[in-house]
GROMACS .gro file of C-alpha atoms in nm:
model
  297
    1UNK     CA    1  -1.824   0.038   0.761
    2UNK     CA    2  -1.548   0.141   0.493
    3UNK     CA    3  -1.372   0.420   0.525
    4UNK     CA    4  -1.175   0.596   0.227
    5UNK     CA    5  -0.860   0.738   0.275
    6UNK     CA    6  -0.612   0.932  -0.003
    7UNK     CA    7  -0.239   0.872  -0.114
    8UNK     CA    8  -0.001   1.137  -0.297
    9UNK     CA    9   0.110   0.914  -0.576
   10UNK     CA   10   0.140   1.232  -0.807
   11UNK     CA   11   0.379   1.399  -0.557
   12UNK     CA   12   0.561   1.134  -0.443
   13UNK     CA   13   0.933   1.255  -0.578
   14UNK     CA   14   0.824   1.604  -0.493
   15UNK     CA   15   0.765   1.523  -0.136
   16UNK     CA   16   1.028   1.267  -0.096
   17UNK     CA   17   1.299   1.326  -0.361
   18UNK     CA   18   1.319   1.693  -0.410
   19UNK     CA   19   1.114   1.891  -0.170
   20UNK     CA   20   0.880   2.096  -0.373
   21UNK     CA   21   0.586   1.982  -0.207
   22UNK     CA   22   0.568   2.022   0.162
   23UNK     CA   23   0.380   1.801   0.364
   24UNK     CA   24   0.190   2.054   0.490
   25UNK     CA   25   0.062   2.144   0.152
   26UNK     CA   26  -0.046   1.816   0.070
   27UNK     CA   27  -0.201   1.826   0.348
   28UNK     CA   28  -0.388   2.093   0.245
   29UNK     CA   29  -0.449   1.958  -0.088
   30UNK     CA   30  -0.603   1.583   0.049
   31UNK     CA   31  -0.805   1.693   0.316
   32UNK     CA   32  -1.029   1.926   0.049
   33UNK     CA   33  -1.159   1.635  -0.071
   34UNK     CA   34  -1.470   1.401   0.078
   35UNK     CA   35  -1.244   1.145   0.241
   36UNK     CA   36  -1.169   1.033   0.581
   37UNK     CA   37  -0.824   1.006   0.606
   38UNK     CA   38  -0.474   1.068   0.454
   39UNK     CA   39  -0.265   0.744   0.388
   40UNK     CA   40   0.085   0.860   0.504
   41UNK     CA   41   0.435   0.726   0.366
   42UNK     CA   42   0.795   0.690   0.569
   43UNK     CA   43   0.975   0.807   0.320
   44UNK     CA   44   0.856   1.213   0.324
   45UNK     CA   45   1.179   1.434   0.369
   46UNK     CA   46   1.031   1.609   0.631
   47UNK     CA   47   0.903   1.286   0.808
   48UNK     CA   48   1.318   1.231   0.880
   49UNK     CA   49   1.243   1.520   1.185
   50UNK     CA   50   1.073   1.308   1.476
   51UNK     CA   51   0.965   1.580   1.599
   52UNK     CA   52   0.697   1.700   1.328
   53UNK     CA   53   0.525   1.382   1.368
   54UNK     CA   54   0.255   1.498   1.586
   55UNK     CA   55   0.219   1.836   1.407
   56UNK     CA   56   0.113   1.683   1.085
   57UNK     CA   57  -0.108   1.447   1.309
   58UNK     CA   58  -0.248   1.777   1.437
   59UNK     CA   59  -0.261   1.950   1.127
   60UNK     CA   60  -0.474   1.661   0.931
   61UNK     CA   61  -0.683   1.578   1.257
   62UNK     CA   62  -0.791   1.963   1.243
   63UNK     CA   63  -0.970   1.892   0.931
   64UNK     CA   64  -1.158   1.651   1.074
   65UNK     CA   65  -0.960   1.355   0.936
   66UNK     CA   66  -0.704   1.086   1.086
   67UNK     CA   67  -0.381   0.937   0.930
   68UNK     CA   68  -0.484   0.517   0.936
   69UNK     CA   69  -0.220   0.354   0.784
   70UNK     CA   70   0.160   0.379   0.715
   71UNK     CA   71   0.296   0.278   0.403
   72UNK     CA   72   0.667   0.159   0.382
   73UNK     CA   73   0.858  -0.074   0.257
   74UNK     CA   74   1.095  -0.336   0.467
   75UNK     CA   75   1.280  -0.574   0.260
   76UNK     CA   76   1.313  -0.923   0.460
   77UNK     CA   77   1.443  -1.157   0.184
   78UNK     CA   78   1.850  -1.004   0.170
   79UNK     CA   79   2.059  -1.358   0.210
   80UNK     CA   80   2.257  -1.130   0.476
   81UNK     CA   81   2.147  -1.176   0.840
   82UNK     CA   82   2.288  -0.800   0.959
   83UNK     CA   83   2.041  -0.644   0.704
   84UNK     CA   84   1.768  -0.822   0.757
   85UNK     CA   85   1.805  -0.723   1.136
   86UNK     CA   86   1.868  -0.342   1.017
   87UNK     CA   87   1.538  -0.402   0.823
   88UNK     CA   88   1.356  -0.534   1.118
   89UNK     CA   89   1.476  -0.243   1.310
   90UNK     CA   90   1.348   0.006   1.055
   91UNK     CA   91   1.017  -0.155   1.065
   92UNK     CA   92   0.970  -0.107   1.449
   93UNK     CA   93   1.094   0.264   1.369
   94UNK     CA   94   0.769   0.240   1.125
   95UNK     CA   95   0.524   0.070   1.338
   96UNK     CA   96   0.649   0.350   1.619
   97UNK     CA   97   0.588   0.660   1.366
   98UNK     CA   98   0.244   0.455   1.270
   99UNK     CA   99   0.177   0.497   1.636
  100UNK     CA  100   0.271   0.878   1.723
  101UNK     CA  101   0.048   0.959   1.384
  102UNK     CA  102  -0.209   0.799   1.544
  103UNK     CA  103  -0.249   0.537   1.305
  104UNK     CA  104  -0.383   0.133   1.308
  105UNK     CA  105  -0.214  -0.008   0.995
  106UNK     CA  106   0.184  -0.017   0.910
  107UNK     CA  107   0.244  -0.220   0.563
  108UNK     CA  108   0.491  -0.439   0.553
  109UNK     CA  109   0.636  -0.658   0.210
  110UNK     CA  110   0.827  -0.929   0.162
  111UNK     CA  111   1.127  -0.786  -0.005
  112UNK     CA  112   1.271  -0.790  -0.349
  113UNK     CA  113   1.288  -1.052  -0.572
  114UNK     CA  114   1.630  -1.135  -0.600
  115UNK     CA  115   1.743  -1.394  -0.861
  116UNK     CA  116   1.961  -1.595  -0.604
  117UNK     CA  117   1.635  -1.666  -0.438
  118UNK     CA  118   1.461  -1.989  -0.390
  119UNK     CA  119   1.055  -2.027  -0.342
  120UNK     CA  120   1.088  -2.149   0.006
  121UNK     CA  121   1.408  -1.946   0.151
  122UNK     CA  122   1.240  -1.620   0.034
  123UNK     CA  123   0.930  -1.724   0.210
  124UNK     CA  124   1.125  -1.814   0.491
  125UNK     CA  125   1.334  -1.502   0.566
  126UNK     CA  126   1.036  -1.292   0.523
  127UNK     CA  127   0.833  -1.518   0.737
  128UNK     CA  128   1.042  -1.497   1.032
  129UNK     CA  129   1.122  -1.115   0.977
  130UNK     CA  130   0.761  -1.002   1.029
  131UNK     CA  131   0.709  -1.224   1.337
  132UNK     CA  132   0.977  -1.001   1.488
  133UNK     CA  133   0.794  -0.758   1.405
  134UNK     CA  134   0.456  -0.856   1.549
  135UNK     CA  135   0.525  -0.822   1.951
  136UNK     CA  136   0.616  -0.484   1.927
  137UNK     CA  137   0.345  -0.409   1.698
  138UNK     CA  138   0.096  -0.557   1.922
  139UNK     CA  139   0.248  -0.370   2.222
  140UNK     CA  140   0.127  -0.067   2.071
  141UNK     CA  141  -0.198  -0.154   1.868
  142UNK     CA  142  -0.095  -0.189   1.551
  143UNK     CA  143  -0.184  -0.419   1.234
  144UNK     CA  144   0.102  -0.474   1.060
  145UNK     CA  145  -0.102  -0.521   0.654
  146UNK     CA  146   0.133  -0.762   0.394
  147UNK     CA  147   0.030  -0.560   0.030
  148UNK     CA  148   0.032  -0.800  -0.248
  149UNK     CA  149   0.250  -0.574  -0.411
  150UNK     CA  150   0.470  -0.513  -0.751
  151UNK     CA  151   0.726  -0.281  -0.677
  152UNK     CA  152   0.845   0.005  -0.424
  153UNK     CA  153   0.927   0.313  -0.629
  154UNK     CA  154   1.299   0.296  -0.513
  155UNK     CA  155   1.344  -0.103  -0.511
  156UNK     CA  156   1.562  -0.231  -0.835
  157UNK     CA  157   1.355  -0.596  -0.797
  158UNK     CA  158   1.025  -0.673  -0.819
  159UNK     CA  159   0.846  -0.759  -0.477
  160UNK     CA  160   0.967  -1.147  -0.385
  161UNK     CA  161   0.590  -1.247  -0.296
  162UNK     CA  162   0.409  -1.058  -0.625
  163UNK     CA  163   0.285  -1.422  -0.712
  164UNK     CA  164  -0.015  -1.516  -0.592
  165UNK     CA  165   0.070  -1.843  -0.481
  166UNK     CA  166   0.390  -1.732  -0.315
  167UNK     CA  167   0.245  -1.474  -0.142
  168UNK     CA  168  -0.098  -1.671  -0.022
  169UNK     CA  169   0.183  -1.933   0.119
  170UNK     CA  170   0.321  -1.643   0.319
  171UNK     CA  171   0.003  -1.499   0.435
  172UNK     CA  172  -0.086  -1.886   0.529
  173UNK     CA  173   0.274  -1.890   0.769
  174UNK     CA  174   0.174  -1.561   0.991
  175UNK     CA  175  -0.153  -1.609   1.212
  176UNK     CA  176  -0.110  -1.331   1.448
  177UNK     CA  177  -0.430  -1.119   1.586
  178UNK     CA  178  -0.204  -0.839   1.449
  179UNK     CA  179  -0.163  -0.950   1.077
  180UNK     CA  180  -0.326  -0.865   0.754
  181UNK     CA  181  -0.341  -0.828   0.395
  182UNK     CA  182  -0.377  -0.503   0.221
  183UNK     CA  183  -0.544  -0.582  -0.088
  184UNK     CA  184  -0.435  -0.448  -0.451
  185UNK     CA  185  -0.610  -0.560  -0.748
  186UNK     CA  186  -0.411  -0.388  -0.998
  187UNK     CA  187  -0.067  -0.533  -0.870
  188UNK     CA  188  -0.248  -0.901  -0.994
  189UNK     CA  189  -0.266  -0.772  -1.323
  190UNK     CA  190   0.105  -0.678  -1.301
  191UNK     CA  191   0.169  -1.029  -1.203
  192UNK     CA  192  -0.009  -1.163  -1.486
  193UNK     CA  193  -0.303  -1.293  -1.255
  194UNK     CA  194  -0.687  -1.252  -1.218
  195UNK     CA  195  -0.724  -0.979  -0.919
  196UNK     CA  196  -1.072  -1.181  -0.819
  197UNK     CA  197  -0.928  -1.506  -0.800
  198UNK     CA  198  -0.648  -1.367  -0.530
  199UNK     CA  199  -0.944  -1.204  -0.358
  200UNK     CA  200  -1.134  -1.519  -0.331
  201UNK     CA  201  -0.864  -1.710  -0.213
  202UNK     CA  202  -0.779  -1.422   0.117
  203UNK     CA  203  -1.049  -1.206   0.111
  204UNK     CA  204  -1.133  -1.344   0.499
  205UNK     CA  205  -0.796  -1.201   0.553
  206UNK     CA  206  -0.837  -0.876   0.410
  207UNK     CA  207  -0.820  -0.576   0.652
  208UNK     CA  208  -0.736  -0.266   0.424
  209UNK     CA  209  -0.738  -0.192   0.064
  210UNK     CA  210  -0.525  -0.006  -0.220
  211UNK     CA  211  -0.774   0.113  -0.459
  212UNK     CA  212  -0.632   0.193  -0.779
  213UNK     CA  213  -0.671   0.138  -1.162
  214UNK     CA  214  -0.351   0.060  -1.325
  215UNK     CA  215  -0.273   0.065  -1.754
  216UNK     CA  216   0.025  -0.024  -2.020
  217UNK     CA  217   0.080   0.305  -2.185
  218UNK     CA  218   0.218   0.074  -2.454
  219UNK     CA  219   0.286  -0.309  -2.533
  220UNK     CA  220   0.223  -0.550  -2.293
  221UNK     CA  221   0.250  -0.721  -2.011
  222UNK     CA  222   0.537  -0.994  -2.131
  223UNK     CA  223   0.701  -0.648  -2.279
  224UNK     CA  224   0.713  -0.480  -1.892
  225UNK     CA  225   0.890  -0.826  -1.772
  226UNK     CA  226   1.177  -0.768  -1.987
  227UNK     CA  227   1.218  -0.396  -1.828
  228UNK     CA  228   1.103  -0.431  -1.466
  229UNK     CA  229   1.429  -0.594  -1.305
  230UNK     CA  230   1.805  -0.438  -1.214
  231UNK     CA  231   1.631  -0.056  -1.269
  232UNK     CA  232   1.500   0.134  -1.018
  233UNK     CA  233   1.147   0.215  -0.947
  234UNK     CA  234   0.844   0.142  -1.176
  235UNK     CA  235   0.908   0.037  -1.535
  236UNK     CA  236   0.794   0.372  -1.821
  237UNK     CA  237   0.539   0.162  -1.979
  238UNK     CA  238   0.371   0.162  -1.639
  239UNK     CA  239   0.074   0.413  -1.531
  240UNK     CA  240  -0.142   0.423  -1.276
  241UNK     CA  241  -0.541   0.575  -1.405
  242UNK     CA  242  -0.804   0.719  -1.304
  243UNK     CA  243  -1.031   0.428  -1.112
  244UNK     CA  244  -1.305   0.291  -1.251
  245UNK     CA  245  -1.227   0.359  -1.621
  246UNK     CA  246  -0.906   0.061  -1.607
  247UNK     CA  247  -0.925  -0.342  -1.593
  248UNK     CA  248  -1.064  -0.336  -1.233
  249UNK     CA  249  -1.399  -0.488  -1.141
  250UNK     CA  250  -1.499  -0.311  -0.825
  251UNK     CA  251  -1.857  -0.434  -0.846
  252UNK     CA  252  -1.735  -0.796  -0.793
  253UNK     CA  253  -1.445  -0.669  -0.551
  254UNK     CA  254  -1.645  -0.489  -0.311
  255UNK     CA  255  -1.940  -0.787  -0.335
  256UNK     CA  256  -1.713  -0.993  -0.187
  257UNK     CA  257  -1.502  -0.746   0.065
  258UNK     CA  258  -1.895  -0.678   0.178
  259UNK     CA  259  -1.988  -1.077   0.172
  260UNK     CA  260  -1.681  -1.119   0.462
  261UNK     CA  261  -1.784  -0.801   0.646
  262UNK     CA  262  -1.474  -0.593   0.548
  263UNK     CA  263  -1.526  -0.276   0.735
  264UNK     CA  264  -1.150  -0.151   0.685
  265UNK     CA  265  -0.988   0.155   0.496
  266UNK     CA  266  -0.968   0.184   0.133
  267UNK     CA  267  -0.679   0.432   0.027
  268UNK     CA  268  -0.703   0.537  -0.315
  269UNK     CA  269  -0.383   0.535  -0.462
  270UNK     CA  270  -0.450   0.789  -0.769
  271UNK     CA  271  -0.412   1.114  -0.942
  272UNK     CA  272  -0.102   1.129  -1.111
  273UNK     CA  273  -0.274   1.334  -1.320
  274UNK     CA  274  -0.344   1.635  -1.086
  275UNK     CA  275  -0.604   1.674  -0.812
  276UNK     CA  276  -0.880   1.676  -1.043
  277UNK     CA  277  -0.810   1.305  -1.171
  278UNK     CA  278  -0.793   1.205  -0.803
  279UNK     CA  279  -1.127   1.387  -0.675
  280UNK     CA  280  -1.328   1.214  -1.025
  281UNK     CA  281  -1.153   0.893  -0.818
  282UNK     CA  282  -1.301   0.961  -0.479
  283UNK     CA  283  -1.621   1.040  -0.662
  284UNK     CA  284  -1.643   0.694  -0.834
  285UNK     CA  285  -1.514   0.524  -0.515
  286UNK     CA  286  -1.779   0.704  -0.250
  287UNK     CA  287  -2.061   0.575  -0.509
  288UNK     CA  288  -1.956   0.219  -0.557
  289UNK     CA  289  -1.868   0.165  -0.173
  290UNK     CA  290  -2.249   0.327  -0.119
  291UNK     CA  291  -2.398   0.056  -0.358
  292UNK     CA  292  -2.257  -0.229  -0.128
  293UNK     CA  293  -2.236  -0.037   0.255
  294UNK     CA  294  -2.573   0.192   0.217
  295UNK     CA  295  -2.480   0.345   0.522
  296UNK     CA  296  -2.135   0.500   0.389
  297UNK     CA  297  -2.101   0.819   0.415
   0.00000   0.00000   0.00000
């Protein structure tokens, strides 16, 4: 059975740029609404203090929720061996923190997409990267979940794999008990491709979701190409929206996430707007999961 989980994308420089959001406030926020669990990201300010890891486990498992999965952001495909294996070495720090919060699912990416880059090195380097990874996350139960993804918030490239075909090959080189794909349908529309045919093609490898609804405030998708490289974070055209009321097709996404017996977490990654744009979110998504998983609750 699904299980819906929440992400502070509206307080994301507040609670890891400039500290006017505490964690423990967005804690406080999240766990109002009728989820199950709070998506957490490595980059909070306060999560730099090893120590406060298990409070905010505490704090959110009060509540009657659970922290599932970790999002972060390793980036495998630098041509320099030393920072790959500085990479690798943050991601075990991830898949530990994952563990301590009491979480199943670290992300992991590719890396940026870095013009010097062939097809088959990039796929390479990455590749080998998260099979490092995989031993140690096995050691302590966790599914390490590849995002087909466009863009951390703090990268100055696109992701390497955002391609569908580049990053199927990639899912296609990792068969590990341990490995998954965390599926985003609006990052295919930022890579110019049809979210459903992506789906189709790994939905039997799907094990956690990124629901979202993503728009162009203006001009188009050839005109966020020509901005979305050498500057940091997302590009100004680009918004996230309120889900259900963008391009996605959740009836057809969930038919099939139900047709190979998904029964992961969904975290809705919404509401930069305010709280009241994500709760109208978590209202359409509790709905649409019921029409497909009648038992969802």
């Amino acid at each position: 059975m699904p299980q819906l989980a929440v992400f502070p994308k509206a307080y994301m420089n507040d609670l890891c740029k400039t500290g006017r959001m505490t964690v423990r406030e967005w804690i406080d926020l999240a766990t109002e609404l009728p989820v199950h669990g709070l998506e957490w990201y490595a980059g909070f300010l306060e999560m730099a203090e090893e120590t406060k890891w298990p409070e905010f486990r505490s704090l959110v498992e009060a509540h009657g929720k659970r922290i599932p999965m970790l999002c972060c952001s390793p980036d495998f495909t630098h041509p320099d061996a030393a920072f790959r294996a500085a990479e690798i070495r943050k991601q075990k720090h991830w898949i530990h923190m994952t563990s301590v919060l009491g979480g199943s699912y670290c992300r992991v990416l590719s890396g940026q997409r870095r013009p010097e880059l062939s097809m088959d090195e990039g796929i390479a380097l990455a590749a080998e990267c998260i099979h490092q990874c995989l031993p140690y996350a096995q050691d302590r139960g966790i599914t390490l979940i590849l995002e087909n993804h466009y863009k951390d918030d703090f990268w100055a490239y696109p992701e390497f794999a955002q391609k569908m075909d580049i990053f199927c090959r990639l899912v296609a080189a990792i068969d590990h008990p341990n490995f998954g794909v965390n599926y985003d349908p609006s990052n295919a529309f930022l890579a110019g491709e049809d979210p459903l045919e992506l789906l189709y093609r790994i939905s039997s490898r799907v094990v956690t979701m990124h629901a979202s609804d993503r728009y162009l405030i203006e001009g188009t998708i050839e005109d966020l190409r020509k901005e979305e490289t050498g500057v940091l974070g997302y590009a100004k055209r680009l918004r996230h929206g309120e889900i259900g009321k963008g391009l996605n097709d959740y009836d057809a996404i969930f038919k099939e996430l139900h047709r190979v017996g998904f029964d992961g977490w969904i975290s809705i990654e919404d509401g930069v707007d305010g709280m009241d744009q994500l709760r109208r979110s978590v209202t359409f998504l509790r709905s649409k999961i019921a029409d497909y998983w009648p038992d969802f609750h």
